[in-house]
Amino acid sequence: MDSVLSEDPVALKILVAGGFGVGKTTLVGSISEIKPLRTEEVLSDRGIGVDDLDGVEAKNTTTVAMDFGRITIREGLVVYLFGTPGQERFWFMWDELSHGALGAVVIADTRRLTDCFPSLDYFEQRGTPFVVAVNCFDGAAQHSVDDVRIALDLDDNVPVMLCDVRRRTSAKEVMITLVEHSLRTLTSAN
Amino acid sequence: MSDSPQWFDEEAGPVVRPYALIRGRTRSSGDTFDLVATVRAIGDPPGELGPEQQLILRAARSPISVADLAVELDLPVGVVRVLLGDMRDHGLISVSSSSAGGTRANERILKEVINGLRAL
Ligand SMILES: Nc1nc2c(ncn2[C@@H]2O[C@H](COP(=O)(O)OP(=O)(O)O)[C@@H](O)[C@H]2O)c(=O)[nH]1
Ligand SMILES: [Mg+2]
């Protein structure tokens, strides 16, 4: 090889979760160069009894395209964003993604707040630091962050913010809020 | 290959979706590779490598993540992991995730990330 091995890059993972159509792909695309990442999961890995697969051939895999974005902070320090569907049936992907993840952004739409409940449950159970970003769609009634916090029954320390995922500055603000929250979580744990 | 599930070993379970590329396997030593683990080419390729393996070696001349490789090769992550597991077993690549996956970043790194994001 052409050079001496350098140190391994530091690679951080951030998850972007939320219900269908809430703005995950838009958010990842606003702040990073976004690419679709194909995952293919064999369902036999997922707690389905082996017997259940008897006589089943080609269809026991799930193909899911994740949003995949990369933000290079500097050479050797990269933040990877993974946008994943919020429904419980996709939790198999999250189990992997949340392992060692810096934290998660849960995007909420006030017109259908319940869509983000599974995501909140998941990260709460896992102890993954997360922030709730309320995507302000045009025409949607504006709710205060306090209303959203109460409606979602969130802990006081979970940051809730309004955002417009189409705007880069807004997307940046969301990411910074998450990393600051992760940092607080980290330092308060020590 | 017959239509019924094939077994490779007890651990692996039935193959439900054979890929020609990886000879029907859906499991390999690469299963545990984190999506952001770093892949590097380390060995000289023997002559008879398949096209995907050659692409991986080329892409991994400088460090690249498992996820980026999957995007670059336009293959599902599961297939890329099987290929990478084999290639590591043959000494062609190294895969490391010492700085990712398992551990949360430290304070210094997070502050650097915050500043970096602000500067975007
Ligand atoms: N008006 C408006 N449209 C948005 C906003 N965010 C996303 N969209 C649109 O809503 C649709 C769904 O967004 P997308 O990011 O694909 O959602 P995903 O399913 O969570 O990935 C897309 O057509 C977006 O252009 C927003 O803040 N305002
Ligand atoms: Mg999407």
XYZ file of N, CA and C in Angstrom, chain A residues 80-148:
207
model
N -21.874 10.509 10.540
C -22.747 9.829 9.588
C -24.191 9.952 10.059
N -25.052 10.288 9.138
C -26.472 10.397 9.448
C -27.209 9.226 8.811
N -28.085 8.613 9.582
C -28.889 7.524 9.047
C -30.358 7.834 9.286
N -31.079 8.010 8.209
C -32.511 8.269 8.308
C -33.267 6.966 8.131
N -34.027 6.613 9.159
C -34.683 5.309 9.124
C -36.160 5.459 9.426
N -36.974 4.638 8.801
C -38.408 4.690 9.056
C -38.712 4.406 10.519
N -39.768 5.014 11.009
C -40.036 4.947 12.427
C -40.876 3.772 12.889
N -41.507 3.084 11.971
C -42.398 2.015 12.395
C -41.659 0.886 13.079
N -42.361 0.237 13.958
C -41.709 -0.806 14.751
C -41.095 -1.903 13.901
N -41.687 -2.153 12.741
C -41.144 -3.258 11.960
C -39.740 -2.970 11.430
N -39.299 -1.736 11.560
C -37.940 -1.417 11.126
C -36.950 -1.364 12.279
N -37.410 -1.745 13.442
C -36.521 -1.643 14.592
C -35.285 -2.511 14.466
N -35.364 -3.544 13.655
C -34.171 -4.376 13.477
C -33.009 -3.544 12.953
N -33.326 -2.524 12.145
C -32.254 -1.673 11.650
C -31.738 -0.762 12.753
N -32.646 -0.298 13.549
C -32.244 0.625 14.613
C -31.350 -0.044 15.630
N -31.604 -1.314 15.898
C -30.784 -2.007 16.882
C -29.319 -1.904 16.512
N -29.067 -2.063 15.236
C -27.695 -1.929 14.793
C -27.242 -0.477 14.818
N -28.084 0.392 14.291
C -27.688 1.791 14.148
C -27.489 2.483 15.486
N -28.319 2.131 16.453
C -28.242 2.854 17.715
C -27.073 2.378 18.569
N -26.478 1.263 18.163
C -25.321 0.766 18.898
C -24.172 1.764 18.777
N -23.854 2.390 19.878
C -22.762 3.360 19.860
C -23.121 4.692 19.233
N -24.397 4.888 18.924
C -24.770 6.144 18.270
C -24.644 7.318 19.231
N -24.280 8.439 18.666
C -24.176 9.669 19.425
C -25.540 10.100 19.940
N -26.548 9.878 19.129
C -27.889 10.269 19.518
C -28.830 10.223 18.337
N -30.040 10.693 18.571
C -31.054 10.605 17.528
C -31.869 11.888 17.460
N -32.303 12.204 16.265
C -33.267 13.280 16.051
C -34.602 12.617 15.738
N -35.606 12.913 16.534
C -36.948 12.412 16.234
C -37.730 13.576 15.646
N -38.135 13.432 14.397
C -38.901 14.499 13.756
C -40.381 14.253 13.997
N -41.058 15.317 14.373
C -42.490 15.213 14.647
C -43.255 16.194 13.763
N -44.461 15.798 13.424
C -45.384 16.651 12.673
C -46.605 16.820 13.563
N -46.919 18.056 13.897
C -47.983 18.271 14.891
C -49.349 17.791 14.393
N -49.489 17.598 13.083
C -50.779 17.126 12.568
C -50.978 15.631 12.820
N -49.896 14.946 13.100
C -50.002 13.516 13.427
C -48.864 13.134 14.377
N -48.995 13.685 15.549
C -47.950 13.518 16.556
C -47.704 12.057 16.938
N -48.779 11.281 16.917
C -48.637 9.896 17.392
C -47.654 9.101 16.547
N -47.416 9.562 15.299
C -46.476 8.833 14.442
C -45.088 8.707 15.046
N -44.742 9.631 15.913
C -43.384 9.566 16.440
C -43.309 8.822 17.776
N -44.434 8.361 18.274
C -44.405 7.632 19.551
C -43.465 6.425 19.559
N -43.530 5.577 18.517
C -42.621 4.421 18.551
C -41.155 4.838 18.632
N -40.799 5.908 17.919
C -39.411 6.370 17.957
C -39.035 6.826 19.365
N -39.922 7.585 19.976
C -39.643 8.072 21.335
C -39.483 6.898 22.298
N -40.415 5.955 22.205
C -40.341 4.780 23.074
C -39.010 4.072 22.913
N -38.646 3.913 21.663
C -37.432 3.159 21.381
C -36.214 3.811 22.030
N -36.042 5.101 21.778
C -34.835 5.759 22.286
C -34.876 5.927 23.801
N -36.071 6.120 24.341
C -36.171 6.185 25.802
C -35.734 4.862 26.418
N -36.251 3.775 25.865
C -35.896 2.453 26.392
C -34.411 2.167 26.270
N -33.850 2.603 25.152
C -32.462 2.328 24.864
C -31.503 3.237 25.610
N -32.022 4.346 26.114
C -31.140 5.325 26.739
C -30.308 6.096 25.724
N -30.773 6.131 24.484
C -30.083 6.922 23.459
C -30.499 8.381 23.596
N -29.539 9.307 23.719
C -29.923 10.718 23.804
C -30.662 11.142 22.535
N -31.758 11.861 22.696
C -32.478 12.320 21.501
C -33.071 13.703 21.712
N -33.310 14.365 20.596
C -34.039 15.627 20.613
C -35.275 15.443 19.734
N -36.298 16.239 20.006
C -37.492 16.209 19.171
C -37.510 17.487 18.336
N -37.516 17.313 17.029
C -37.564 18.444 16.114
C -38.939 18.472 15.463
N -39.694 19.521 15.741
C -41.043 19.641 15.181
C -40.930 20.327 13.829
N -41.192 19.560 12.782
C -41.074 20.113 11.432
C -42.305 20.954 11.122
N -42.079 22.244 10.859
C -43.201 23.152 10.655
C -43.598 23.190 9.189
N -44.496 22.298 8.837
C -45.010 22.305 7.475
C -45.845 23.557 7.260
N -45.843 24.027 6.008
C -46.677 25.188 5.688
C -48.128 24.851 5.994
N -48.807 25.801 6.557
C -50.233 25.602 6.766
C -50.579 24.822 8.015
N -49.581 24.160 8.599
C -49.873 23.443 9.833
C -49.933 24.454 10.967
N -50.926 24.283 11.817
C -51.055 25.198 12.938
C -49.765 25.167 13.759
N -49.296 26.317 14.143
C -48.076 26.370 14.936
C -48.392 26.041 16.389
N -47.692 25.102 16.907
C -47.845 24.779 18.322
C -46.580 25.198 19.042
N -46.718 25.532 20.296
C -45.523 25.880 21.045
C -44.787 24.608 21.421
N -43.503 24.747 21.658
C -42.729 23.572 22.042
C -43.246 23.004 23.362
N -43.781 23.881 24.195
C -44.313 23.386 25.472
C -45.526 22.485 25.256
N -46.408 22.899 24.328
C -47.559 22.051 24.001
C -47.095 20.674 23.530
N -46.086 20.700 22.653
C -45.591 19.440 22.096
C -44.975 18.590 23.201
